[in-house]
Amino acid sequence: MKRRSFVKSALVSGAAAAIIPAAAMAADTDNPPTHGTDYYELRTYTLKNAAQQKLVEDYFQYAAIPALNRIGIRHVGVFTELKPEGQTKIFVLTTYNGLAHLSHIADNIGKDAEWKKQGAAYLNAPASAPAYERIESSLMKAFKHSPLLEAPPKTTRIFELRQYQSASEAAGKKKIEMFNDQGEIDIFKRLGFKPVFWGETIIGPLRPNPYLYGNL
Protein backbone atom coordinates (compact mmCIF):
# COMPACT_ATOMS: atom_id res chain seq x y z
CA MET A 1 0.00 0.00 0.00
CA LYS A 2 1.28 3.45 -0.84
CA ARG A 3 1.68 5.79 2.06
CA ARG A 4 -1.32 7.99 2.47
CA SER A 5 -1.30 10.99 0.19
CA PHE A 6 -3.12 14.26 0.27
CA VAL A 7 -4.80 15.61 -2.81
CA LYS A 8 -2.89 18.60 -4.12
CA SER A 9 -5.62 20.95 -3.06
CA ALA A 10 -5.89 19.38 0.37
CA LEU A 11 -6.84 22.48 2.31
CA VAL A 12 -10.17 23.79 1.19
CA SER A 13 -11.48 27.02 2.61
CA GLY A 14 -14.93 27.92 3.78
CA ALA A 15 -14.23 31.28 2.17
CA ALA A 16 -16.76 30.30 -0.46
CA ALA A 17 -19.32 30.26 2.29
CA ALA A 18 -18.80 33.99 2.75
CA ILE A 19 -19.75 34.39 -0.91
CA ILE A 20 -22.33 31.61 -0.96
CA PRO A 21 -24.25 31.67 2.34
CA ALA A 22 -25.56 28.14 1.86
CA ALA A 23 -22.23 26.78 0.73
CA ALA A 24 -20.69 25.57 3.97
CA MET A 25 -23.31 22.83 3.90
CA ALA A 26 -26.82 23.53 2.68
CA ALA A 27 -29.30 21.34 4.54
CA ASP A 28 -33.03 20.78 4.91
CA THR A 29 -33.20 20.20 8.65
CA ASP A 30 -37.00 19.82 8.61
CA ASN A 31 -36.70 16.56 6.68
CA PRO A 32 -34.27 14.21 8.43
CA PRO A 33 -32.82 11.32 6.40
CA THR A 34 -34.77 8.08 6.25
CA HIS A 35 -32.13 6.05 4.43
CA GLY A 36 -29.21 3.98 5.59
CA THR A 37 -26.18 4.84 3.43
CA ASP A 38 -25.18 8.07 1.71
CA TYR A 39 -23.63 8.35 -1.73
CA TYR A 40 -21.50 11.40 -2.53
CA GLU A 41 -20.60 13.17 -5.74
CA LEU A 42 -17.44 15.24 -5.50
CA ARG A 43 -17.03 17.65 -8.40
CA THR A 44 -13.82 19.55 -9.08
CA TYR A 45 -14.12 22.60 -11.29
CA THR A 46 -10.92 23.70 -13.02
CA LEU A 47 -11.06 27.45 -13.68
CA LYS A 48 -9.02 29.87 -15.74
CA ASN A 49 -9.81 33.18 -14.09
CA ALA A 50 -11.82 35.06 -11.47
CA ALA A 51 -14.69 35.62 -13.91
CA GLN A 52 -15.22 31.87 -14.20
CA GLN A 53 -14.99 31.50 -10.43
CA LYS A 54 -17.73 34.08 -9.90
CA LEU A 55 -19.92 32.48 -12.56
CA VAL A 56 -19.68 29.04 -10.93
CA GLU A 57 -20.17 30.43 -7.40
CA ASP A 58 -23.19 32.48 -8.49
CA TYR A 59 -24.66 29.44 -10.21
CA PHE A 60 -24.54 27.36 -7.05
CA GLN A 61 -25.73 30.18 -4.80
CA TYR A 62 -28.70 31.34 -6.85
CA ALA A 63 -29.61 28.36 -9.04
CA ALA A 64 -28.18 24.95 -8.21
CA ILE A 65 -28.39 24.78 -4.42
CA PRO A 66 -31.96 26.15 -4.21
CA ALA A 67 -33.09 23.83 -6.99
CA LEU A 68 -31.40 20.80 -5.45
CA ASN A 69 -33.00 21.60 -2.10
CA ARG A 70 -36.41 21.85 -3.77
CA ILE A 71 -36.13 18.35 -5.25
CA GLY A 72 -34.80 16.55 -2.23
CA ILE A 73 -31.05 17.13 -1.79
CA ARG A 74 -30.29 17.85 1.84
CA HIS A 75 -26.58 18.66 1.77
CA VAL A 76 -24.51 20.57 -0.79
CA GLY A 77 -21.07 21.97 0.02
CA VAL A 78 -19.13 24.44 -2.17
CA PHE A 79 -15.49 25.18 -1.37
CA THR A 80 -12.43 27.01 -2.67
CA GLU A 81 -8.77 26.26 -2.04
CA LEU A 82 -7.04 27.95 0.87
CA LYS A 83 -3.68 28.39 -0.89
CA PRO A 84 -4.19 27.74 -4.60
CA GLU A 85 -1.39 27.60 -7.11
CA GLY A 86 -2.84 30.10 -9.54
CA GLN A 87 -6.60 30.30 -9.97
CA THR A 88 -8.44 28.35 -7.28
CA LYS A 89 -10.39 25.22 -8.10
CA ILE A 90 -13.95 24.90 -6.81
CA PHE A 91 -15.04 21.70 -5.07
CA VAL A 92 -18.71 20.74 -4.83
CA LEU A 93 -19.89 17.93 -2.58
CA THR A 94 -23.46 16.68 -3.10
CA THR A 95 -25.10 14.02 -0.93
CA TYR A 96 -27.60 11.47 -2.24
CA ASN A 97 -29.52 8.84 -0.30
CA GLY A 98 -28.81 6.17 -2.90
CA LEU A 99 -28.16 5.60 -6.59
CA ALA A 100 -31.88 5.79 -7.41
CA HIS A 101 -31.95 9.21 -5.72
CA LEU A 102 -29.02 10.38 -7.84
CA SER A 103 -30.83 9.24 -10.98
CA HIS A 104 -34.04 10.98 -9.85
CA ILE A 105 -32.21 14.27 -9.35
CA ALA A 106 -30.50 14.04 -12.75
CA ASP A 107 -33.84 13.35 -14.43
CA ASN A 108 -35.78 16.13 -12.71
CA ILE A 109 -33.57 19.16 -12.12
CA GLY A 110 -33.96 20.13 -15.78
CA LYS A 111 -37.70 20.53 -15.23
CA ASP A 112 -37.15 23.36 -12.74
CA ALA A 113 -37.92 26.64 -14.51
CA GLU A 114 -36.38 28.76 -11.75
CA TRP A 115 -33.14 26.77 -12.01
CA LYS A 116 -32.99 27.49 -15.73
CA LYS A 117 -33.71 31.17 -15.16
CA GLN A 118 -31.27 31.77 -12.32
CA GLY A 119 -28.56 29.57 -13.83
CA ALA A 120 -28.83 30.87 -17.40
CA ALA A 121 -25.44 32.61 -17.47
CA TYR A 122 -23.71 29.41 -16.37
CA LEU A 123 -25.87 26.93 -18.27
CA ASN A 124 -25.74 28.87 -21.55
CA ALA A 125 -22.19 30.19 -21.40
CA PRO A 126 -20.79 30.34 -24.96
CA ALA A 127 -17.75 28.41 -26.15
CA SER A 128 -15.92 31.72 -26.49
CA ALA A 129 -16.41 32.44 -22.76
CA PRO A 130 -17.04 29.11 -20.98
CA ALA A 131 -18.14 28.96 -17.35
CA TYR A 132 -15.23 26.65 -16.47
CA GLU A 133 -12.42 24.76 -18.14
CA ARG A 134 -13.38 21.20 -17.09
CA ILE A 135 -15.37 19.29 -14.45
CA GLU A 136 -13.98 16.12 -12.87
CA SER A 137 -16.40 13.99 -10.83
CA SER A 138 -16.06 11.12 -8.39
CA LEU A 139 -18.88 9.00 -6.99
CA MET A 140 -18.37 7.65 -3.48
CA LYS A 141 -20.25 5.32 -1.16
CA ALA A 142 -20.21 6.10 2.56
CA PHE A 143 -18.34 3.78 4.93
CA LYS A 144 -20.56 1.44 6.90
CA HIS A 145 -19.24 2.80 10.23
CA SER A 146 -20.09 6.36 9.15
CA PRO A 147 -23.02 5.89 6.75
CA LEU A 148 -24.39 9.43 6.86
CA LEU A 149 -22.74 12.81 6.35
CA GLU A 150 -22.38 14.86 9.52
CA ALA A 151 -23.02 18.44 8.43
CA PRO A 152 -20.98 21.08 10.31
CA PRO A 153 -22.45 24.38 11.50
CA LYS A 154 -23.03 26.99 8.78
CA THR A 155 -20.01 29.14 9.56
CA THR A 156 -16.85 30.01 7.65
CA ARG A 157 -14.22 27.39 8.39
CA ILE A 158 -11.37 25.39 6.89
CA PHE A 159 -11.81 21.79 5.76
CA GLU A 160 -9.25 19.18 4.81
CA LEU A 161 -9.88 16.82 1.91
CA ARG A 162 -7.76 13.75 2.57
CA GLN A 163 -7.28 10.89 0.12
CA TYR A 164 -5.65 7.51 0.76
CA GLN A 165 -4.34 5.83 -2.39
CA SER A 166 -3.74 2.07 -2.40
CA ALA A 167 -1.66 -0.12 -4.69
CA SER A 168 -4.51 -2.58 -5.34
CA GLU A 169 -8.22 -3.07 -4.74
CA ALA A 170 -7.45 -5.61 -2.01
CA ALA A 171 -5.16 -3.14 -0.24
CA GLY A 172 -7.84 -0.46 -0.56
CA LYS A 173 -10.42 -2.74 1.05
CA LYS A 174 -8.00 -3.45 3.90
CA LYS A 175 -7.59 0.28 4.43
CA ILE A 176 -11.36 0.71 4.62
CA GLU A 177 -11.61 -2.22 7.04
CA MET A 178 -9.09 -0.45 9.26
CA PHE A 179 -11.43 2.54 9.53
CA ASN A 180 -14.66 0.55 9.76
CA ASP A 181 -13.69 -2.40 11.93
CA GLN A 182 -10.52 -1.45 13.78
CA GLY A 183 -11.55 1.80 15.40
CA GLU A 184 -9.81 4.39 13.22
CA ILE A 185 -12.97 6.45 12.67
CA ASP A 186 -13.62 6.54 16.40
CA ILE A 187 -10.02 7.65 17.03
CA PHE A 188 -10.43 10.58 14.63
CA LYS A 189 -13.63 11.63 16.38
CA ARG A 190 -12.17 11.19 19.86
CA LEU A 191 -9.22 13.43 18.95
CA GLY A 192 -11.60 16.18 17.82
CA PHE A 193 -11.04 16.05 14.06
CA LYS A 194 -14.83 16.21 13.45
CA PRO A 195 -14.92 14.33 10.12
CA VAL A 196 -17.77 15.29 7.82
CA PHE A 197 -17.81 12.14 5.69
CA TRP A 198 -15.91 8.98 4.82
CA GLY A 199 -16.41 7.54 1.35
CA GLU A 200 -15.01 4.87 -0.94
CA THR A 201 -14.57 6.05 -4.53
CA ILE A 202 -16.48 3.64 -6.75
CA ILE A 203 -16.27 5.76 -9.92
CA GLY A 204 -13.56 8.34 -10.48
CA PRO A 205 -9.83 8.92 -11.01
CA LEU A 206 -6.85 7.54 -9.08
CA ARG A 207 -8.69 4.50 -7.73
CA PRO A 208 -8.60 2.74 -5.34
CA ASN A 209 -8.84 5.69 -2.95
CA PRO A 210 -11.06 6.12 0.10
CA TYR A 211 -11.67 9.73 1.09
CA LEU A 212 -11.90 11.46 4.44
CA TYR A 213 -13.42 14.91 4.45
CA GLY A 214 -12.45 16.62 7.67
CA ASN A 215 -13.45 19.71 9.56
CA LEU A 216 -10.50 21.59 11.04
Tab-separated table of C-alpha atoms in Angstrom:
chain	number	residue	atom	x	y	z
A	1	MET	CA	0.000	0.000	0.000
A	2	LYS	CA	1.276	3.450	-0.836
A	3	ARG	CA	1.684	5.795	2.060
A	4	ARG	CA	-1.319	7.993	2.468
A	5	SER	CA	-1.304	10.987	0.193
A	6	PHE	CA	-3.123	14.264	0.273
A	7	VAL	CA	-4.797	15.608	-2.813
A	8	LYS	CA	-2.887	18.598	-4.117
A	9	SER	CA	-5.620	20.953	-3.057
A	10	ALA	CA	-5.892	19.381	0.374
A	11	LEU	CA	-6.844	22.485	2.313
A	12	VAL	CA	-10.168	23.793	1.194
A	13	SER	CA	-11.477	27.015	2.615
A	14	GLY	CA	-14.925	27.916	3.778
A	15	ALA	CA	-14.234	31.279	2.169
A	16	ALA	CA	-16.762	30.304	-0.465
A	17	ALA	CA	-19.324	30.258	2.294
A	18	ALA	CA	-18.799	33.989	2.746
A	19	ILE	CA	-19.747	34.386	-0.906
A	20	ILE	CA	-22.330	31.609	-0.956
A	21	PRO	CA	-24.247	31.673	2.336
A	22	ALA	CA	-25.559	28.141	1.858
A	23	ALA	CA	-22.231	26.779	0.732
A	24	ALA	CA	-20.692	25.572	3.968
A	25	MET	CA	-23.307	22.826	3.903
A	26	ALA	CA	-26.824	23.530	2.680
A	27	ALA	CA	-29.305	21.337	4.543
A	28	ASP	CA	-33.029	20.776	4.906
A	29	THR	CA	-33.198	20.197	8.646
A	30	ASP	CA	-36.996	19.821	8.609
A	31	ASN	CA	-36.700	16.562	6.675
A	32	PRO	CA	-34.267	14.210	8.428
A	33	PRO	CA	-32.819	11.317	6.403
A	34	THR	CA	-34.774	8.078	6.253
A	35	HIS	CA	-32.129	6.053	4.431
A	36	GLY	CA	-29.215	3.981	5.591
A	37	THR	CA	-26.180	4.838	3.433
A	38	ASP	CA	-25.182	8.071	1.707
A	39	TYR	CA	-23.633	8.354	-1.735
A	40	TYR	CA	-21.496	11.400	-2.531
A	41	GLU	CA	-20.598	13.166	-5.736
A	42	LEU	CA	-17.437	15.240	-5.501
A	43	ARG	CA	-17.029	17.650	-8.398
A	44	THR	CA	-13.819	19.546	-9.076
A	45	TYR	CA	-14.125	22.604	-11.291
A	46	THR	CA	-10.920	23.697	-13.021
A	47	LEU	CA	-11.064	27.446	-13.675
A	48	LYS	CA	-9.023	29.866	-15.743
A	49	ASN	CA	-9.806	33.176	-14.085
A	50	ALA	CA	-11.822	35.057	-11.470
A	51	ALA	CA	-14.689	35.620	-13.907
A	52	GLN	CA	-15.218	31.875	-14.199
A	53	GLN	CA	-14.990	31.499	-10.431
A	54	LYS	CA	-17.728	34.082	-9.900
A	55	LEU	CA	-19.916	32.483	-12.558
A	56	VAL	CA	-19.676	29.037	-10.925
A	57	GLU	CA	-20.170	30.430	-7.402
A	58	ASP	CA	-23.190	32.478	-8.490
A	59	TYR	CA	-24.658	29.437	-10.215
A	60	PHE	CA	-24.538	27.365	-7.049
A	61	GLN	CA	-25.732	30.179	-4.796
A	62	TYR	CA	-28.696	31.342	-6.845
A	63	ALA	CA	-29.612	28.364	-9.043
A	64	ALA	CA	-28.183	24.946	-8.211
A	65	ILE	CA	-28.390	24.779	-4.419
A	66	PRO	CA	-31.965	26.152	-4.214
A	67	ALA	CA	-33.089	23.830	-6.995
A	68	LEU	CA	-31.396	20.799	-5.454
A	69	ASN	CA	-33.000	21.600	-2.104
A	70	ARG	CA	-36.410	21.846	-3.772
A	71	ILE	CA	-36.127	18.352	-5.248
A	72	GLY	CA	-34.799	16.548	-2.234
A	73	ILE	CA	-31.049	17.131	-1.792
A	74	ARG	CA	-30.291	17.854	1.844
A	75	HIS	CA	-26.576	18.664	1.766
A	76	VAL	CA	-24.514	20.575	-0.790
A	77	GLY	CA	-21.072	21.973	0.020
A	78	VAL	CA	-19.132	24.443	-2.167
A	79	PHE	CA	-15.490	25.176	-1.374
A	80	THR	CA	-12.427	27.014	-2.669
A	81	GLU	CA	-8.766	26.262	-2.035
A	82	LEU	CA	-7.037	27.947	0.871
A	83	LYS	CA	-3.685	28.392	-0.894
A	84	PRO	CA	-4.193	27.740	-4.598
A	85	GLU	CA	-1.392	27.605	-7.111
A	86	GLY	CA	-2.837	30.104	-9.537
A	87	GLN	CA	-6.601	30.298	-9.975
A	88	THR	CA	-8.442	28.349	-7.283
A	89	LYS	CA	-10.394	25.220	-8.096
A	90	ILE	CA	-13.951	24.898	-6.812
A	91	PHE	CA	-15.045	21.700	-5.074
A	92	VAL	CA	-18.707	20.745	-4.829
A	93	LEU	CA	-19.891	17.926	-2.583
A	94	THR	CA	-23.465	16.678	-3.103
A	95	THR	CA	-25.096	14.020	-0.926
A	96	TYR	CA	-27.600	11.467	-2.243
A	97	ASN	CA	-29.517	8.835	-0.301
A	98	GLY	CA	-28.808	6.170	-2.901
A	99	LEU	CA	-28.164	5.597	-6.590
A	100	ALA	CA	-31.877	5.795	-7.411
A	101	HIS	CA	-31.951	9.208	-5.717
A	102	LEU	CA	-29.023	10.378	-7.843
A	103	SER	CA	-30.833	9.245	-10.983
A	104	HIS	CA	-34.038	10.980	-9.849
A	105	ILE	CA	-32.208	14.270	-9.350
A	106	ALA	CA	-30.502	14.039	-12.747
A	107	ASP	CA	-33.842	13.352	-14.432
A	108	ASN	CA	-35.778	16.131	-12.713
A	109	ILE	CA	-33.568	19.159	-12.122
A	110	GLY	CA	-33.956	20.130	-15.784
A	111	LYS	CA	-37.702	20.527	-15.233
A	112	ASP	CA	-37.147	23.355	-12.740
A	113	ALA	CA	-37.921	26.636	-14.511
A	114	GLU	CA	-36.380	28.757	-11.754
A	115	TRP	CA	-33.139	26.772	-12.006
A	116	LYS	CA	-32.991	27.488	-15.730
A	117	LYS	CA	-33.715	31.165	-15.163
A	118	GLN	CA	-31.272	31.765	-12.316
A	119	GLY	CA	-28.563	29.571	-13.832
A	120	ALA	CA	-28.835	30.873	-17.398
A	121	ALA	CA	-25.443	32.609	-17.468
A	122	TYR	CA	-23.712	29.410	-16.369
A	123	LEU	CA	-25.867	26.931	-18.271
A	124	ASN	CA	-25.744	28.868	-21.551
A	125	ALA	CA	-22.187	30.187	-21.403
A	126	PRO	CA	-20.794	30.340	-24.958
A	127	ALA	CA	-17.752	28.408	-26.148
A	128	SER	CA	-15.917	31.722	-26.494
A	129	ALA	CA	-16.405	32.435	-22.764
A	130	PRO	CA	-17.041	29.112	-20.977
A	131	ALA	CA	-18.142	28.963	-17.349
A	132	TYR	CA	-15.233	26.655	-16.467
A	133	GLU	CA	-12.423	24.757	-18.139
A	134	ARG	CA	-13.384	21.201	-17.092
A	135	ILE	CA	-15.368	19.290	-14.448
A	136	GLU	CA	-13.980	16.122	-12.872
A	137	SER	CA	-16.398	13.992	-10.828
A	138	SER	CA	-16.060	11.116	-8.389
A	139	LEU	CA	-18.884	9.000	-6.991
A	140	MET	CA	-18.372	7.652	-3.481
A	141	LYS	CA	-20.245	5.320	-1.162
A	142	ALA	CA	-20.207	6.100	2.559
A	143	PHE	CA	-18.340	3.783	4.928
A	144	LYS	CA	-20.564	1.440	6.904
A	145	HIS	CA	-19.237	2.797	10.226
A	146	SER	CA	-20.090	6.358	9.150
A	147	PRO	CA	-23.022	5.889	6.750
A	148	LEU	CA	-24.389	9.434	6.864
A	149	LEU	CA	-22.743	12.813	6.347
A	150	GLU	CA	-22.382	14.865	9.519
A	151	ALA	CA	-23.015	18.444	8.426
A	152	PRO	CA	-20.983	21.079	10.309
A	153	PRO	CA	-22.452	24.382	11.497
A	154	LYS	CA	-23.027	26.991	8.783
A	155	THR	CA	-20.013	29.137	9.564
A	156	THR	CA	-16.851	30.005	7.651
A	157	ARG	CA	-14.219	27.390	8.386
A	158	ILE	CA	-11.365	25.390	6.893
A	159	PHE	CA	-11.810	21.792	5.760
A	160	GLU	CA	-9.249	19.178	4.808
A	161	LEU	CA	-9.881	16.822	1.911
A	162	ARG	CA	-7.763	13.748	2.574
A	163	GLN	CA	-7.282	10.894	0.123
A	164	TYR	CA	-5.655	7.512	0.756
A	165	GLN	CA	-4.338	5.829	-2.390
A	166	SER	CA	-3.744	2.072	-2.401
A	167	ALA	CA	-1.660	-0.124	-4.692
A	168	SER	CA	-4.513	-2.580	-5.339
A	169	GLU	CA	-8.224	-3.073	-4.740
A	170	ALA	CA	-7.448	-5.609	-2.012
A	171	ALA	CA	-5.161	-3.138	-0.235
A	172	GLY	CA	-7.835	-0.459	-0.564
A	173	LYS	CA	-10.423	-2.735	1.049
A	174	LYS	CA	-8.001	-3.446	3.899
A	175	LYS	CA	-7.592	0.280	4.435
A	176	ILE	CA	-11.356	0.715	4.615
A	177	GLU	CA	-11.610	-2.223	7.042
A	178	MET	CA	-9.087	-0.454	9.259
A	179	PHE	CA	-11.426	2.542	9.525
A	180	ASN	CA	-14.663	0.551	9.758
A	181	ASP	CA	-13.692	-2.400	11.932
A	182	GLN	CA	-10.518	-1.454	13.783
A	183	GLY	CA	-11.551	1.798	15.395
A	184	GLU	CA	-9.806	4.392	13.219
A	185	ILE	CA	-12.967	6.448	12.670
A	186	ASP	CA	-13.617	6.539	16.401
A	187	ILE	CA	-10.023	7.652	17.035
A	188	PHE	CA	-10.432	10.584	14.629
A	189	LYS	CA	-13.628	11.626	16.376
A	190	ARG	CA	-12.168	11.192	19.858
A	191	LEU	CA	-9.224	13.429	18.953
A	192	GLY	CA	-11.604	16.183	17.819
A	193	PHE	CA	-11.035	16.050	14.060
A	194	LYS	CA	-14.834	16.209	13.447
A	195	PRO	CA	-14.920	14.331	10.117
A	196	VAL	CA	-17.771	15.288	7.824
A	197	PHE	CA	-17.811	12.141	5.695
A	198	TRP	CA	-15.906	8.985	4.818
A	199	GLY	CA	-16.408	7.541	1.350
A	200	GLU	CA	-15.012	4.867	-0.938
A	201	THR	CA	-14.570	6.046	-4.531
A	202	ILE	CA	-16.479	3.642	-6.748
A	203	ILE	CA	-16.268	5.756	-9.920
A	204	GLY	CA	-13.557	8.337	-10.478
A	205	PRO	CA	-9.830	8.919	-11.010
A	206	LEU	CA	-6.853	7.541	-9.077
A	207	ARG	CA	-8.689	4.503	-7.730
A	208	PRO	CA	-8.604	2.744	-5.344
A	209	ASN	CA	-8.836	5.687	-2.950
A	210	PRO	CA	-11.063	6.117	0.100
A	211	TYR	CA	-11.673	9.727	1.093
A	212	LEU	CA	-11.899	11.457	4.442
A	213	TYR	CA	-13.415	14.910	4.451
A	214	GLY	CA	-12.448	16.619	7.673
A	215	ASN	CA	-13.453	19.713	9.563
A	216	LEU	CA	-10.497	21.586	11.039
